[in-house]
Tab-separated table of C-alpha atoms and ligand atoms in Angstrom:
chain	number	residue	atom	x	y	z
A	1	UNK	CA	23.617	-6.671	11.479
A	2	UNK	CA	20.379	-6.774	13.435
A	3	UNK	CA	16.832	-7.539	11.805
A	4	UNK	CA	15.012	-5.035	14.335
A	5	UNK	CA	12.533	-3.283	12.475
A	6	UNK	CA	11.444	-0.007	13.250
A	7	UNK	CA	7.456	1.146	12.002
A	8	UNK	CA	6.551	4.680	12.453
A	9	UNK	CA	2.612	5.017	12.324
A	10	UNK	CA	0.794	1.952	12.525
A	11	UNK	CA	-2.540	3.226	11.251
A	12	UNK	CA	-4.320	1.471	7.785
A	13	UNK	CA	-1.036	1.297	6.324
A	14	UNK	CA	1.060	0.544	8.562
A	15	UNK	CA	-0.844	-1.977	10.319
A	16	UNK	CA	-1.761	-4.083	7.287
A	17	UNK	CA	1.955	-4.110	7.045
A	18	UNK	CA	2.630	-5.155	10.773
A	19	UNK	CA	0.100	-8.053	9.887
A	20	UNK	CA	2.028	-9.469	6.700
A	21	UNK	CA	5.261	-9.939	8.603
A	22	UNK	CA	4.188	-11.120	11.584
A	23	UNK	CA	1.345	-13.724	9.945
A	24	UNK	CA	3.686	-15.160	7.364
A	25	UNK	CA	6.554	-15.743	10.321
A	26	UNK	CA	9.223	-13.160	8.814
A	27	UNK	CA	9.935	-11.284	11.588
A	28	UNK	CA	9.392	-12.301	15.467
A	29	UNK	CA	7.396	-9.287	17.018
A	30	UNK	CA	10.154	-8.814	19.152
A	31	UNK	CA	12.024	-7.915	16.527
A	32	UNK	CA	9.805	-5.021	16.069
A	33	UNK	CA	9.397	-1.460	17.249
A	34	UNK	CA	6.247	0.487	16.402
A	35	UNK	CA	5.906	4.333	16.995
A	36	UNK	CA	2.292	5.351	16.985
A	37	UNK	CA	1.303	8.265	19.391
A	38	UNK	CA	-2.451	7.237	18.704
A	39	UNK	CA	-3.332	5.118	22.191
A	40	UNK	CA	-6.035	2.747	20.535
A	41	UNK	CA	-3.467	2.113	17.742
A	42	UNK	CA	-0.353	1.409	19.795
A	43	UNK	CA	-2.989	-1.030	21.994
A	44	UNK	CA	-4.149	-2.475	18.851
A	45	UNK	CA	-0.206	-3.343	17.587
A	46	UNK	CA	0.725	-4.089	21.148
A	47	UNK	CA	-1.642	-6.560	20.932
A	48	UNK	CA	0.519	-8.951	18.763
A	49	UNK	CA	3.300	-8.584	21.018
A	50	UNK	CA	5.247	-5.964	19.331
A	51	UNK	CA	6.984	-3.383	21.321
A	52	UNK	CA	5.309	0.237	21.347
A	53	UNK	CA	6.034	3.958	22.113
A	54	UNK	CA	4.373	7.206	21.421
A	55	UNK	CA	7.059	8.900	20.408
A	56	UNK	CA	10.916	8.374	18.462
A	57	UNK	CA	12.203	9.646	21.618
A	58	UNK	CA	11.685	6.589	23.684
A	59	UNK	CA	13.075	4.574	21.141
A	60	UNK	CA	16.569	2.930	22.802
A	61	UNK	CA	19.460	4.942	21.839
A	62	UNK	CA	21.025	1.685	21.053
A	63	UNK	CA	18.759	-0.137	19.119
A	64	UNK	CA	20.696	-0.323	16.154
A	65	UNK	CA	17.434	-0.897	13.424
A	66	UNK	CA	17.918	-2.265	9.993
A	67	UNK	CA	15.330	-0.568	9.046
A	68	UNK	CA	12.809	2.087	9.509
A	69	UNK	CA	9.562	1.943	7.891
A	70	UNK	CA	7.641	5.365	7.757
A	71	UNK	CA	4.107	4.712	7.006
A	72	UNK	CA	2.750	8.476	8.491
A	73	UNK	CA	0.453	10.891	6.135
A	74	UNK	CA	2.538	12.636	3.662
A	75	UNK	CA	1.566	16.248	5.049
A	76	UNK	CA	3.240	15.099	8.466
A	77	UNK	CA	6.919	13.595	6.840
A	78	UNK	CA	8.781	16.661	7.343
A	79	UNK	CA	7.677	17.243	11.285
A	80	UNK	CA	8.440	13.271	11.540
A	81	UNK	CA	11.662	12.768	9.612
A	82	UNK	CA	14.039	14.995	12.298
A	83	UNK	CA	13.436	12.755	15.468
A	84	UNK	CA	14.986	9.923	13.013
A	85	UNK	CA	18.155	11.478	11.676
A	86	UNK	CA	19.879	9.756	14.489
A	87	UNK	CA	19.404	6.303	13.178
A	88	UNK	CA	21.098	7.010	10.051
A	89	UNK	CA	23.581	4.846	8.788
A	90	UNK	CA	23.703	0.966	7.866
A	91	UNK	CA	19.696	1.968	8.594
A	92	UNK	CA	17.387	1.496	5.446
A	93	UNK	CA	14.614	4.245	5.788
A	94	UNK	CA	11.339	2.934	3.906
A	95	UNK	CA	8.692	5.555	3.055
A	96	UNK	CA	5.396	4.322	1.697
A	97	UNK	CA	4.066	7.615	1.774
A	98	UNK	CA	2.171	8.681	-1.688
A	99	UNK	CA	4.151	11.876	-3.464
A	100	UNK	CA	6.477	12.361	-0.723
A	101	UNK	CA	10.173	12.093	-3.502
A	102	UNK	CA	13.763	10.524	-1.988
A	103	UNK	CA	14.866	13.666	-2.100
A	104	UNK	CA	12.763	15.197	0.821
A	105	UNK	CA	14.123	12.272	2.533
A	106	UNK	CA	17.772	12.947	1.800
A	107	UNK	CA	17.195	16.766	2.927
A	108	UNK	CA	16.290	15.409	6.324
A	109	UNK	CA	18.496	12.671	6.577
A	110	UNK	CA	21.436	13.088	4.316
A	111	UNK	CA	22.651	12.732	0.669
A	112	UNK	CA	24.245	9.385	2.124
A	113	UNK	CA	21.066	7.887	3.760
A	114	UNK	CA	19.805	5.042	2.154
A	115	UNK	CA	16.220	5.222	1.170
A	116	UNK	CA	13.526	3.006	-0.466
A	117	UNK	CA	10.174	4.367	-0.981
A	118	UNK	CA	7.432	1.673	-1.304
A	119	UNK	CA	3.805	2.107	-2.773
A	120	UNK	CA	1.830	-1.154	-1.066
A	121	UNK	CA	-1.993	-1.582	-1.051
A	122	UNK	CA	-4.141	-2.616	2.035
A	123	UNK	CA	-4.946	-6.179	0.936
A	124	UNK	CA	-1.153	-5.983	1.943
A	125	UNK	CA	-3.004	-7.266	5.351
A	126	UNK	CA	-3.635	-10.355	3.849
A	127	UNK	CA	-0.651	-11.182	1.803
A	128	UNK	CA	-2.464	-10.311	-1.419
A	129	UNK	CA	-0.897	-6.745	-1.727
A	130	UNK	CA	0.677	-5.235	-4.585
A	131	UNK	CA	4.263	-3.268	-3.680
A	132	UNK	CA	6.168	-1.494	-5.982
A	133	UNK	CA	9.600	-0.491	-5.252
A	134	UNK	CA	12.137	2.101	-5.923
A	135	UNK	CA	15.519	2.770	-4.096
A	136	UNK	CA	18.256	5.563	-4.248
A	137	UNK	CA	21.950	4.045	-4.805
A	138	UNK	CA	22.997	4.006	-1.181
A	139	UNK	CA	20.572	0.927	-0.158
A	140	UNK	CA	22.821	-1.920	0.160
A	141	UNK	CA	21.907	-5.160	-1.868
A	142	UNK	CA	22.091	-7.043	1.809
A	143	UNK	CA	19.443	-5.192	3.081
A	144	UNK	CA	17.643	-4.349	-0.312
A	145	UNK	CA	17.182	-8.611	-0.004
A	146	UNK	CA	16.413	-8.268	3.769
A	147	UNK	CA	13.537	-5.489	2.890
A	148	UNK	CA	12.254	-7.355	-0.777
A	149	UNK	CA	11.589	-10.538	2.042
A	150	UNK	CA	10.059	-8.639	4.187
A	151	UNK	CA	7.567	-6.845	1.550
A	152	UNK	CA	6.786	-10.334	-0.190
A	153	UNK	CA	5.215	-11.259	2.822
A	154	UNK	CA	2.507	-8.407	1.941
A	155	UNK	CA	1.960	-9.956	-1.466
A	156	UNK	CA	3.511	-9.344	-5.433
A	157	UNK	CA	6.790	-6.877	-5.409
A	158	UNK	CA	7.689	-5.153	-8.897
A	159	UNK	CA	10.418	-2.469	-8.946
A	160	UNK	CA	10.732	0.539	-11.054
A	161	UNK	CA	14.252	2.246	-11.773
A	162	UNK	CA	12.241	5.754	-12.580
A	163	UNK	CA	11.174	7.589	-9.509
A	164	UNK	CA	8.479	9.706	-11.649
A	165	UNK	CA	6.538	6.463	-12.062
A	166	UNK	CA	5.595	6.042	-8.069
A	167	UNK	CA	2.589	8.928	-8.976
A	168	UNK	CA	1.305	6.802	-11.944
A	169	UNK	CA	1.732	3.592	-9.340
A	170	UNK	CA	0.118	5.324	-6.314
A	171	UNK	CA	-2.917	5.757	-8.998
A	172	UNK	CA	-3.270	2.559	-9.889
A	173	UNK	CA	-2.385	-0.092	-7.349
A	174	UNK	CA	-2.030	1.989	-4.191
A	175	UNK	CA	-5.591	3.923	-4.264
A	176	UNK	CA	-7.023	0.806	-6.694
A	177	UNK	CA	-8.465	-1.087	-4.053
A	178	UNK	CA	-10.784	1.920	-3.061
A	179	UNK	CA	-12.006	1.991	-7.153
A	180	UNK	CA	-12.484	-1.941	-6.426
A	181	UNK	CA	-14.328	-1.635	-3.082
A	182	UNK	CA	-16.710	1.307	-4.768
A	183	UNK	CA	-17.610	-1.114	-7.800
A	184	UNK	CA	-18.622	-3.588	-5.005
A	185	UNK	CA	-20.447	-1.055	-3.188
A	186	UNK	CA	-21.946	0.107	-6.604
A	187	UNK	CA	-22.722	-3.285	-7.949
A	188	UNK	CA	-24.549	-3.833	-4.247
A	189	UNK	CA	-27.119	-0.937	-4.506
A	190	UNK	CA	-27.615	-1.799	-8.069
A	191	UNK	CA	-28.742	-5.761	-7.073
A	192	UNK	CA	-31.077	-3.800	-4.706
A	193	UNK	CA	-32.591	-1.695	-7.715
A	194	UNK	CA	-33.295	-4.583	-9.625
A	195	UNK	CA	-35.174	-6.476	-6.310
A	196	UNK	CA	-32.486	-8.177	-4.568
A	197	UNK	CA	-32.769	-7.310	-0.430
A	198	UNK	CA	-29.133	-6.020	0.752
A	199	UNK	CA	-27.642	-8.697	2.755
A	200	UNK	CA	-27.737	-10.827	-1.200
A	201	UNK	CA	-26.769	-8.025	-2.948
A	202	UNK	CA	-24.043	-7.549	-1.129
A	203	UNK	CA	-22.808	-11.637	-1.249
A	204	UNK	CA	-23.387	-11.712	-4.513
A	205	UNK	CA	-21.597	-8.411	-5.152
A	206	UNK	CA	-18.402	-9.134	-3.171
A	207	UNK	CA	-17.874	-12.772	-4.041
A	208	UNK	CA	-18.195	-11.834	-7.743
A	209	UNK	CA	-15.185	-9.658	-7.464
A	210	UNK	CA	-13.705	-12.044	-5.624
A	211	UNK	CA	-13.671	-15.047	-7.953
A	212	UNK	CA	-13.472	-12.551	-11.373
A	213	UNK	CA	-10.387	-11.169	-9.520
A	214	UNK	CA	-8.956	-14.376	-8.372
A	215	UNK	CA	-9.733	-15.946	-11.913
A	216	UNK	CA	-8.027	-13.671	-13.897
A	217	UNK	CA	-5.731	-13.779	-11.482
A	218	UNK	CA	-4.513	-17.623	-12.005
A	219	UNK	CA	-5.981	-17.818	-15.582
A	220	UNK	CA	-3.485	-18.238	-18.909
A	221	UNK	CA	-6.497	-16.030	-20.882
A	222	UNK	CA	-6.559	-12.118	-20.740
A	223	UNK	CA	-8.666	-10.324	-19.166
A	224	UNK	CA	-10.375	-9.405	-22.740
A	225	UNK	CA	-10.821	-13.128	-23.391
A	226	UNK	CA	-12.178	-13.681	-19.809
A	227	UNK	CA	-14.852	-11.044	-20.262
A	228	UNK	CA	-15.484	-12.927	-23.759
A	229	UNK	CA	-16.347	-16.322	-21.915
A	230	UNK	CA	-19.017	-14.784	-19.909
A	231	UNK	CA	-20.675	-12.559	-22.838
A	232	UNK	CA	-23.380	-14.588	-25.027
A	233	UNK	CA	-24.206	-13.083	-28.795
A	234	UNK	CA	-26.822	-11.110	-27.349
A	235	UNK	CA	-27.523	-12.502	-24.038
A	236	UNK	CA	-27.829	-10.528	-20.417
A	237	UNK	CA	-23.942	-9.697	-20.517
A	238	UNK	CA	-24.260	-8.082	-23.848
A	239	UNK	CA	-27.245	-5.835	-22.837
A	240	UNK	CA	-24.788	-4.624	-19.758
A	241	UNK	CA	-22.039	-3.872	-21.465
A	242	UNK	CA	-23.477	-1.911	-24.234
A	243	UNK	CA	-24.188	0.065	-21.565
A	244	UNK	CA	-20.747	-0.058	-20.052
A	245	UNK	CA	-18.417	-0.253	-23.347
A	246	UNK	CA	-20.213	2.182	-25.736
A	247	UNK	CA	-18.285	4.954	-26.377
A	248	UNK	CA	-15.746	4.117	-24.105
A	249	UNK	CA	-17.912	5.342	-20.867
A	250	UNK	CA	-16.778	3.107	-18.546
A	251	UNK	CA	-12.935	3.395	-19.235
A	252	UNK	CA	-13.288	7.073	-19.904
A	253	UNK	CA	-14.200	7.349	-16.513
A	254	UNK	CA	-11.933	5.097	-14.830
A	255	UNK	CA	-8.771	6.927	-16.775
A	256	UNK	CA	-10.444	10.605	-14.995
A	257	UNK	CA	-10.312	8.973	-11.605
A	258	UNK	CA	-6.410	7.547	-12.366
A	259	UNK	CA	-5.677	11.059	-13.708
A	260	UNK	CA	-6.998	12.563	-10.494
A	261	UNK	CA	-5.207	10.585	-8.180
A	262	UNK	CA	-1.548	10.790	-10.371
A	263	UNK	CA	-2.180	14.622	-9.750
A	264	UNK	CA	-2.880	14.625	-6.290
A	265	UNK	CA	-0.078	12.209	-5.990
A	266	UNK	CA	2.357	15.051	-7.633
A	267	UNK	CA	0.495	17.992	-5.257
A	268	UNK	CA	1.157	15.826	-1.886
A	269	UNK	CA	5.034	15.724	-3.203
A	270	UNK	CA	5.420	18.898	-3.750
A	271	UNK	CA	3.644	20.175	-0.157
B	1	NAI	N1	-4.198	3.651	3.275
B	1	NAI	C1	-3.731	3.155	2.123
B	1	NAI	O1	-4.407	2.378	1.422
B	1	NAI	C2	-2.360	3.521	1.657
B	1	NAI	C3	-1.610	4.483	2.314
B	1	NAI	N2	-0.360	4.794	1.867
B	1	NAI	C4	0.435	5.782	2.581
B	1	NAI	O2	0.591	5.328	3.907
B	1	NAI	C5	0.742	6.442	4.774
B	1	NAI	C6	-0.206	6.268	5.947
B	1	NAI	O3	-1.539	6.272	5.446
B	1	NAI	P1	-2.689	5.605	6.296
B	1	NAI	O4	-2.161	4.423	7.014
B	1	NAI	O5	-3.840	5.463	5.404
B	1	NAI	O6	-2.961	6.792	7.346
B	1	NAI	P2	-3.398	6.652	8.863
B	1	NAI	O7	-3.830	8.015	9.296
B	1	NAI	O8	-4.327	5.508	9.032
B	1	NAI	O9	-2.012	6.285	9.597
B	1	NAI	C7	-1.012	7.216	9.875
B	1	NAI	C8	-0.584	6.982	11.316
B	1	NAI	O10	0.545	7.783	11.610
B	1	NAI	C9	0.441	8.131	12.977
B	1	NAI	N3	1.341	9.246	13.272
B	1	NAI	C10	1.106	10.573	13.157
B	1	NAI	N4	2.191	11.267	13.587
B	1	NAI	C11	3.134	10.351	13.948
B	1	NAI	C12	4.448	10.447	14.470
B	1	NAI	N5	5.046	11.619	14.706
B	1	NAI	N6	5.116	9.288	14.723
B	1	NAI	C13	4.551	8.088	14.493
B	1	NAI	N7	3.290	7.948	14.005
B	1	NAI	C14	2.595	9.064	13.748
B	1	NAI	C15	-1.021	8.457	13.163
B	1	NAI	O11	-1.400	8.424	14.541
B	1	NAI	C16	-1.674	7.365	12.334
B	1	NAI	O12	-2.016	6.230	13.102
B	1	NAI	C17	0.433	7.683	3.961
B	1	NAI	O13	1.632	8.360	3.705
B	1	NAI	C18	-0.198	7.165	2.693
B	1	NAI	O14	0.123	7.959	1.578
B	1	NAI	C19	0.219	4.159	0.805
B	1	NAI	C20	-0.484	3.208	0.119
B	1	NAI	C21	-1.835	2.835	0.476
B	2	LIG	O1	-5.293	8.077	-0.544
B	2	LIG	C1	-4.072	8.188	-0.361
B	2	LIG	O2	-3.520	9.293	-0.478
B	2	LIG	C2	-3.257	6.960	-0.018
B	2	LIG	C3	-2.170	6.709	-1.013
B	2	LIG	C4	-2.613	5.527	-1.802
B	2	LIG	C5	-3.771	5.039	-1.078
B	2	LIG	N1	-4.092	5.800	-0.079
């Protein structure tokens, strides 16, 4: 069986993607096809010495993939998926799209294609992604192995066995960096406020997350205790988060935004 790998739209996605397995060394980028009809975007993957085209059409008729990452906007699967049919069999077809349920793939491609659909996150780029994985029963456990490699180069992989949980998962991890990168750019106007100028409000702001993140990361203590260590009986930290913890007003916000996105992740599957 080959280990060509097939990536159909290398924009945010699919690029941070591209990135995690050809920095970590799991794939050669001549192993690797990318389909992007975008010019700047097929120069930017070309760039790392991957082979491109604008369309499936000028894909080899023999190429024989093992699998075929989709990584297009959910709105444009069903236009996509057709050019593709022709790849189906020992083929793995790996949708990250958000909403976008197996069984849209198995109308286009058949009740006997195998299909995984992936959420990943964009600090996939750096290896520091979370990916959460479900498959339908015709993904072999060779190349389930071959694709679980593949997608630890992006960062943590957790599967789920209930396809109704990708919405609450797209919610979470796949939009949660964008929550993340707003508290930064939140926490940066706010250091201005209080008299900071911009270029140290924004240091300050982003290597806070950073270390909190990668500290609670590696730590043994919860999150809960973490937040303990830095609060003194009624020091600075206690002032703020009165402000953020009474009656809930933080977290009641963050569970409207997580609500939000699970329903727009149910709309986009059912479009
Ligand atoms: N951006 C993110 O953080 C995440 C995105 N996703 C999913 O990834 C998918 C892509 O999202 P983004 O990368 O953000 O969008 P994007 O717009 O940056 O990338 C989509 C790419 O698909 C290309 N494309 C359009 N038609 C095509 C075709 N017929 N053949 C090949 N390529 C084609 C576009 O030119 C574009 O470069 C979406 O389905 C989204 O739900 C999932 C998790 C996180
Ligand atoms: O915003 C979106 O729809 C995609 C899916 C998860 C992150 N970005």
């Amino acid at each position: 069986m080959s280990d060509r790998v097939v990536l159909v739209g290398c924009g945010n996605m699919g690029f941070a993607m591209l990135k995690g397995w050809l920095d970590s060394g799991a794939l050669e980028p001549q192993a690797i096809h990318v389909v992007e009809p975008a010019a700047m975007l097929r120069q930017r993957a070309g760039e790392l010495g991957v082979h491109t085209v604008a369309e499936a059409g000028e894909l080899s008729a023999d190429l024989n993939p093992r699998m075929v990452l989709i990584a297009v906007k959910p709105q444009a699967m069903a236009q996509v998926l057709p050019a593709y049919t022709r790849f189906a069999g020992d083929v793995t077809f790996v949708s990250v799209a958000a909403g976008i349920p197996v069984a849209l793939f198995e109308k286009h491609l058949g009740d006997k294609a195998a299909i995984m659909r992936v959420m990943p996150n964009t600090p996939a780029a750096i290896g520091k992604g979370m990916l959460v994985v479900y498959r339908n029963a015709h993904v072999t456990d060779a190349n389930a192995v071959f694709i679980n490699g593949l997608l630890k180069t992006s960062g943590e992989v957790a599967s789920i066995a209930d396809e109704s949980l990708m919405d609450a998962v797209t919610a979470i991890s796949g939009s949660g960096p964008a929550y993340v990168f707003h508290f930064i750019e939140c926490l940066t106007d706010a250091g201005v406020t209080v008299g900071l100028d911009r270029d140290l409000a924004a240091l300050l702001a982003m290597q806070t997350v950073y270390g909190a993140g990668a500290l609670a990361a590696q730590s043994h203590e919860s999150p809960t205790k973490l937040r303990e260590q830095v609060t003194s009986p009624n020091g600075t930290t206690a002032a703020a988060l009165d402000v953020l913890m009474s009656e809930d007003r933080l977290e009641d916000l963050i569970t409207k935004a997580v609500e939000a996105a699970k329903k727009r992740s149910v709309e986009l599957g059912k479009a």
